[in-house]
RNA sequence: UGCCCGAUAGUGUAAUGGUAGCACAACAGAUUCUGACUCUGUUUGUCUAGGUUCGAGUCCUAGUCGGGCAGCCA
């Protein structure tokens, strides 16, 4: 029972430790809670992005390490901004990210189940239980909007306690009064009058903006959020989840703490900007004199990755202005985009966990992200041969009708690697970069008169280059030393360079999308105009030549096109017989770095 | 301006009063049928000033710098 041993996080990480986990561990040790319950509460008004991934991994990670539960909850209290499209994408993205890692901690609720009402110690109580794992009947995420009845009842109770009042001040005046710590003239209304007015607000008697319900706290507080904050506003608008039932909606501060309480959340973890709201969070829950244990809010610094834009407003701008193809464009740091790009969930998790949890606002170098993506892919990607910018080579000593099958390793990182057969013959393609008519110093690929090894095949020697009338290189003629094949008499012969190739007669001609960073600046929005720093080469589409085995690629498979990078099938645009591959990320390239030095 | 929060190599993050570690990046080298991976080595750090203490990155005070909040958004 007092066993606080934390299982090692998977994904190659040691057990993470941070100030929030320390608090949770302490609460477990002192027996403060029977079970740890966290929550991930996105507002369904946009797609989830890499920053949310950190929050998801934190909340689900804690649930997972402490045998707890993490609720997925739509924080949907503003009907004018939210939409079911986002509910669906958010749910899918969360499930993808935690699959195989924290599925067993995902807390959902029975479809349509309303909070249980009861009386505990003479006090009214509401509780919405979660269901984890395989359950009878369909499950769905939690919705703050499912608690509108209960939240309304809490507002009424606050009025009855003399701790809330209906205010008729205009929006401008409300702001003005709060900034100047001046009490509203409606602050002294009687309980009866407040009750009557609030009932009529609910009934739809008043237009938007004419009245609000405000908590009566302390207009002299140095903390603005304690200066009689608004807890309900009038909004005659249909809600994506509750339809036309309501015309008043609770504000975040009122709805969030109550949603946490109703769901039995123990640790309510949010980002730093809510720190100043914490006294209000506590005030509401304490003022209501609720019978069960209260949740507590803890704040951490959100993830800010370099070379990316994660602001919802700016992401929407990129989508709406068609700078990218949609919310799931592989260049976007949305979880949908990252998935489509070919990044494994495990890599995103490793990054999201690896950046750590602190209260220090920092800029995380995208290189850290790129490193875990490469590292994860290196372990699982099937090696394949592909040529992105083909130039033809004729091996003059191999007959035109001869097909030689060579054996290629699927992944040398495996302990017992599997192999496949790759066809090889007289005409092949190599990448244009792998030949230099006038080679720079330390160039050890193919050059006139030089030798190079064709990966998995044999060493070839460049005899002659063929140009067209305009002087463009059209063909390279070489001789192949078949004795240098694996198992051959000269197999051990060393040459400095090894390059990739595909058989011209067997190659698949396929669209490959070469993605690169969307922004060239580390902080694209530092000067207020992130569009200025868009990378014009963030997407380059090529018609590539691929080895035939790639015809059987599936959307889940990850590939390393040898010496080039990691690639995955584009699940959205690939059709049978017409495949599309996305480059997830290039391999590290010491040669490119070397040539840039000059 | 008020209130709140923060500050450890280039970047991020450990050290919970007792040897300042780790990862990424960078650089040099080894290895290599991927200029990848792997391996070895190198450079670089406790914001400042006082104080408490045998001992301070850690505790206290002041300052400096950075950030958040001041929506009928979340």
PDB file of C-alpha atoms in Angstrom, chain A residues 429-589:
ATOM      1  CA  UNK A 429      20.391   4.626 -61.513  1.00  0.00           C
ATOM      2  CA  UNK A 430      22.463   6.400 -58.926  1.00  0.00           C
ATOM      3  CA  UNK A 431      21.872   9.789 -57.322  1.00  0.00           C
ATOM      4  CA  UNK A 432      23.312  12.767 -59.168  1.00  0.00           C
ATOM      5  CA  UNK A 433      25.080  13.861 -55.973  1.00  0.00           C
ATOM      6  CA  UNK A 434      27.077  10.663 -55.991  1.00  0.00           C
ATOM      7  CA  UNK A 435      28.996  11.547 -59.125  1.00  0.00           C
ATOM      8  CA  UNK A 436      31.335  14.478 -59.634  1.00  0.00           C
ATOM      9  CA  UNK A 437      33.068  15.202 -62.888  1.00  0.00           C
ATOM     10  CA  UNK A 438      35.354  17.578 -61.030  1.00  0.00           C
ATOM     11  CA  UNK A 439      35.472  16.144 -57.514  1.00  0.00           C
ATOM     12  CA  UNK A 440      36.127  18.455 -54.558  1.00  0.00           C
ATOM     13  CA  UNK A 441      38.823  17.442 -52.055  1.00  0.00           C
ATOM     14  CA  UNK A 442      37.972  14.423 -49.891  1.00  0.00           C
ATOM     15  CA  UNK A 443      35.178  13.415 -52.251  1.00  0.00           C
ATOM     16  CA  UNK A 444      34.981   9.653 -52.234  1.00  0.00           C
ATOM     17  CA  UNK A 445      32.014   8.864 -54.383  1.00  0.00           C
ATOM     18  CA  UNK A 446      32.107   8.183 -58.123  1.00  0.00           C
ATOM     19  CA  UNK A 447      34.393  10.264 -60.344  1.00  0.00           C
ATOM     20  CA  UNK A 448      35.965   9.849 -63.764  1.00  0.00           C
ATOM     21  CA  UNK A 449      38.437   6.948 -63.630  1.00  0.00           C
ATOM     22  CA  UNK A 450      37.493   6.266 -60.012  1.00  0.00           C
ATOM     23  CA  UNK A 451      36.022   3.313 -58.210  1.00  0.00           C
ATOM     24  CA  UNK A 452      33.102   3.084 -55.839  1.00  0.00           C
ATOM     25  CA  UNK A 453      31.139   0.260 -54.242  1.00  0.00           C
ATOM     26  CA  UNK A 454      27.484  -0.209 -55.062  1.00  0.00           C
ATOM     27  CA  UNK A 455      25.899  -1.109 -51.756  1.00  0.00           C
ATOM     28  CA  UNK A 456      25.123  -4.866 -51.528  1.00  0.00           C
ATOM     29  CA  UNK A 457      26.421  -5.375 -55.091  1.00  0.00           C
ATOM     30  CA  UNK A 458      29.973  -4.844 -56.324  1.00  0.00           C
ATOM     31  CA  UNK A 459      32.679  -2.308 -57.035  1.00  0.00           C
ATOM     32  CA  UNK A 460      32.408  -0.396 -60.285  1.00  0.00           C
ATOM     33  CA  UNK A 461      34.888   1.758 -62.170  1.00  0.00           C
ATOM     34  CA  UNK A 462      33.944   4.857 -64.124  1.00  0.00           C
ATOM     35  CA  UNK A 463      35.261   4.603 -67.675  1.00  0.00           C
ATOM     36  CA  UNK A 464      33.422   7.231 -69.631  1.00  0.00           C
ATOM     37  CA  UNK A 465      30.802   9.942 -69.318  1.00  0.00           C
ATOM     38  CA  UNK A 466      28.249  10.754 -71.991  1.00  0.00           C
ATOM     39  CA  UNK A 467      26.884  14.248 -72.520  1.00  0.00           C
ATOM     40  CA  UNK A 468      24.198  15.616 -74.799  1.00  0.00           C
ATOM     41  CA  UNK A 469      24.703  18.420 -77.329  1.00  0.00           C
ATOM     42  CA  UNK A 470      24.068  21.016 -74.593  1.00  0.00           C
ATOM     43  CA  UNK A 471      26.824  19.541 -72.488  1.00  0.00           C
ATOM     44  CA  UNK A 472      24.498  17.951 -69.879  1.00  0.00           C
ATOM     45  CA  UNK A 473      25.541  14.687 -68.344  1.00  0.00           C
ATOM     46  CA  UNK A 474      23.136  11.989 -69.550  1.00  0.00           C
ATOM     47  CA  UNK A 475      24.875   8.705 -68.842  1.00  0.00           C
ATOM     48  CA  UNK A 476      27.930   7.250 -67.146  1.00  0.00           C
ATOM     49  CA  UNK A 477      29.565   4.114 -68.505  1.00  0.00           C
ATOM     50  CA  UNK A 478      31.337   1.853 -66.036  1.00  0.00           C
ATOM     51  CA  UNK A 479      32.670  -1.664 -65.683  1.00  0.00           C
ATOM     52  CA  UNK A 480      31.537  -3.861 -62.818  1.00  0.00           C
ATOM     53  CA  UNK A 481      33.917  -6.108 -60.921  1.00  0.00           C
ATOM     54  CA  UNK A 482      31.537  -8.963 -60.120  1.00  0.00           C
ATOM     55  CA  UNK A 483      34.249 -10.722 -58.075  1.00  0.00           C
ATOM     56  CA  UNK A 484      33.842  -8.058 -55.401  1.00  0.00           C
ATOM     57  CA  UNK A 485      30.295  -9.195 -54.618  1.00  0.00           C
ATOM     58  CA  UNK A 486      29.655 -10.701 -51.197  1.00  0.00           C
ATOM     59  CA  UNK A 487      31.157 -14.215 -51.264  1.00  0.00           C
ATOM     60  CA  UNK A 488      33.219 -13.424 -54.359  1.00  0.00           C
ATOM     61  CA  UNK A 489      36.969 -13.841 -54.717  1.00  0.00           C
ATOM     62  CA  UNK A 490      37.554 -10.122 -54.215  1.00  0.00           C
ATOM     63  CA  UNK A 491      34.760  -9.482 -51.743  1.00  0.00           C
ATOM     64  CA  UNK A 492      37.101  -7.976 -49.185  1.00  0.00           C
ATOM     65  CA  UNK A 493      38.395  -5.317 -51.514  1.00  0.00           C
ATOM     66  CA  UNK A 494      38.114  -1.869 -49.962  1.00  0.00           C
ATOM     67  CA  UNK A 495      37.169   1.357 -51.654  1.00  0.00           C
ATOM     68  CA  UNK A 496      36.575   4.617 -49.896  1.00  0.00           C
ATOM     69  CA  UNK A 497      33.019   5.157 -51.037  1.00  0.00           C
ATOM     70  CA  UNK A 498      29.821   3.130 -51.060  1.00  0.00           C
ATOM     71  CA  UNK A 499      26.737   4.473 -52.808  1.00  0.00           C
ATOM     72  CA  UNK A 500      23.131   3.391 -53.260  1.00  0.00           C
ATOM     73  CA  UNK A 501      21.493   2.485 -56.579  1.00  0.00           C
ATOM     74  CA  UNK A 502      18.440   0.847 -58.134  1.00  0.00           C
ATOM     75  CA  UNK A 503      18.082  -1.345 -61.210  1.00  0.00           C
ATOM     76  CA  UNK A 504      16.742   0.778 -64.059  1.00  0.00           C
ATOM     77  CA  UNK A 505      14.645  -2.020 -65.510  1.00  0.00           C
ATOM     78  CA  UNK A 506      13.023  -2.939 -62.178  1.00  0.00           C
ATOM     79  CA  UNK A 507      12.690   0.454 -60.515  1.00  0.00           C
ATOM     80  CA  UNK A 508       9.383   1.815 -59.300  1.00  0.00           C
ATOM     81  CA  UNK A 509       8.810   5.362 -60.449  1.00  0.00           C
ATOM     82  CA  UNK A 510       7.146   7.030 -57.483  1.00  0.00           C
ATOM     83  CA  UNK A 511       6.291  10.402 -56.029  1.00  0.00           C
ATOM     84  CA  UNK A 512       8.387  11.285 -52.999  1.00  0.00           C
ATOM     85  CA  UNK A 513       7.754  14.395 -50.933  1.00  0.00           C
ATOM     86  CA  UNK A 514      10.865  15.837 -49.378  1.00  0.00           C
ATOM     87  CA  UNK A 515       9.883  17.762 -46.292  1.00  0.00           C
ATOM     88  CA  UNK A 516      12.115  20.134 -44.409  1.00  0.00           C
ATOM     89  CA  UNK A 517      11.644  22.577 -41.532  1.00  0.00           C
ATOM     90  CA  UNK A 518       8.748  24.969 -42.202  1.00  0.00           C
ATOM     91  CA  UNK A 519      10.666  27.915 -40.797  1.00  0.00           C
ATOM     92  CA  UNK A 520      14.267  28.956 -41.208  1.00  0.00           C
ATOM     93  CA  UNK A 521      14.389  31.023 -38.022  1.00  0.00           C
ATOM     94  CA  UNK A 522      14.738  29.528 -34.560  1.00  0.00           C
ATOM     95  CA  UNK A 523      11.992  31.813 -33.259  1.00  0.00           C
ATOM     96  CA  UNK A 524       9.865  32.464 -36.338  1.00  0.00           C
ATOM     97  CA  UNK A 525       7.624  34.947 -34.599  1.00  0.00           C
ATOM     98  CA  UNK A 526      10.303  36.790 -32.630  1.00  0.00           C
ATOM     99  CA  UNK A 527       9.943  39.894 -34.814  1.00  0.00           C
ATOM    100  CA  UNK A 528       6.175  39.587 -35.081  1.00  0.00           C
ATOM    101  CA  UNK A 529       6.008  38.320 -38.652  1.00  0.00           C
ATOM    102  CA  UNK A 530       6.550  34.592 -38.823  1.00  0.00           C
ATOM    103  CA  UNK A 531       5.493  34.408 -42.491  1.00  0.00           C
ATOM    104  CA  UNK A 532       8.754  36.181 -43.338  1.00  0.00           C
ATOM    105  CA  UNK A 533      10.697  33.171 -42.156  1.00  0.00           C
ATOM    106  CA  UNK A 534       8.878  30.466 -44.097  1.00  0.00           C
ATOM    107  CA  UNK A 535      11.287  28.033 -45.692  1.00  0.00           C
ATOM    108  CA  UNK A 536      10.665  28.130 -49.462  1.00  0.00           C
ATOM    109  CA  UNK A 537      12.023  24.582 -49.685  1.00  0.00           C
ATOM    110  CA  UNK A 538       9.931  23.082 -46.898  1.00  0.00           C
ATOM    111  CA  UNK A 539       8.387  20.780 -49.523  1.00  0.00           C
ATOM    112  CA  UNK A 540      10.119  19.542 -52.664  1.00  0.00           C
ATOM    113  CA  UNK A 541       8.308  16.898 -54.702  1.00  0.00           C
ATOM    114  CA  UNK A 542      10.399  14.530 -56.792  1.00  0.00           C
ATOM    115  CA  UNK A 543       9.739  11.554 -59.020  1.00  0.00           C
ATOM    116  CA  UNK A 544      12.074   8.968 -57.529  1.00  0.00           C
ATOM    117  CA  UNK A 545      13.279   5.497 -58.539  1.00  0.00           C
ATOM    118  CA  UNK A 546      12.685   2.916 -55.823  1.00  0.00           C
ATOM    119  CA  UNK A 547      13.694  -0.705 -55.423  1.00  0.00           C
ATOM    120  CA  UNK A 548      10.771  -3.018 -56.286  1.00  0.00           C
ATOM    121  CA  UNK A 549      10.236  -4.306 -52.718  1.00  0.00           C
ATOM    122  CA  UNK A 550       8.809  -0.911 -51.826  1.00  0.00           C
ATOM    123  CA  UNK A 551       5.691  -1.721 -53.854  1.00  0.00           C
ATOM    124  CA  UNK A 552       4.541  -3.727 -50.821  1.00  0.00           C
ATOM    125  CA  UNK A 553       4.964  -0.841 -48.360  1.00  0.00           C
ATOM    126  CA  UNK A 554       2.210  -0.428 -45.758  1.00  0.00           C
ATOM    127  CA  UNK A 555       1.246   2.811 -43.972  1.00  0.00           C
ATOM    128  CA  UNK A 556       2.600   1.575 -40.651  1.00  0.00           C
ATOM    129  CA  UNK A 557       6.026   0.690 -41.995  1.00  0.00           C
ATOM    130  CA  UNK A 558       9.001   2.963 -41.622  1.00  0.00           C
ATOM    131  CA  UNK A 559      11.848   2.926 -44.105  1.00  0.00           C
ATOM    132  CA  UNK A 560      15.332   4.220 -44.341  1.00  0.00           C
ATOM    133  CA  UNK A 561      16.227   4.981 -47.916  1.00  0.00           C
ATOM    134  CA  UNK A 562      19.900   4.208 -47.461  1.00  0.00           C
ATOM    135  CA  UNK A 563      22.178   7.200 -47.144  1.00  0.00           C
ATOM    136  CA  UNK A 564      19.228   9.566 -47.631  1.00  0.00           C
ATOM    137  CA  UNK A 565      16.834   9.553 -44.723  1.00  0.00           C
ATOM    138  CA  UNK A 566      13.736   8.070 -43.196  1.00  0.00           C
ATOM    139  CA  UNK A 567      10.537   7.763 -45.203  1.00  0.00           C
ATOM    140  CA  UNK A 568       6.979   6.553 -44.729  1.00  0.00           C
ATOM    141  CA  UNK A 569       4.016   6.008 -46.974  1.00  0.00           C
ATOM    142  CA  UNK A 570       1.623   8.951 -47.045  1.00  0.00           C
ATOM    143  CA  UNK A 571      -1.521   7.311 -45.753  1.00  0.00           C
ATOM    144  CA  UNK A 572      -3.801  10.020 -47.105  1.00  0.00           C
ATOM    145  CA  UNK A 573      -2.591  10.290 -50.701  1.00  0.00           C
ATOM    146  CA  UNK A 574      -1.224   6.833 -51.512  1.00  0.00           C
ATOM    147  CA  UNK A 575      -3.356   4.596 -53.697  1.00  0.00           C
ATOM    148  CA  UNK A 576      -2.694   1.040 -54.825  1.00  0.00           C
ATOM    149  CA  UNK A 577      -0.265   1.262 -57.713  1.00  0.00           C
ATOM    150  CA  UNK A 578       0.352   4.952 -57.074  1.00  0.00           C
ATOM    151  CA  UNK A 579       2.290   5.285 -53.875  1.00  0.00           C
ATOM    152  CA  UNK A 580       3.420   8.506 -52.258  1.00  0.00           C
ATOM    153  CA  UNK A 581       6.269   8.579 -49.768  1.00  0.00           C
ATOM    154  CA  UNK A 582       6.978  11.317 -47.245  1.00  0.00           C
ATOM    155  CA  UNK A 583      10.437  12.061 -46.024  1.00  0.00           C
ATOM    156  CA  UNK A 584      10.208  12.137 -42.255  1.00  0.00           C
ATOM    157  CA  UNK A 585      13.747  13.359 -41.747  1.00  0.00           C
ATOM    158  CA  UNK A 586      17.128  13.181 -43.440  1.00  0.00           C
ATOM    159  CA  UNK A 587      20.026  11.170 -42.121  1.00  0.00           C
ATOM    160  CA  UNK A 588      22.732  13.194 -40.440  1.00  0.00           C
ATOM    161  CA  UNK A 589      25.078  14.324 -43.161  1.00  0.00           C
TER     162      UNK A 589
END
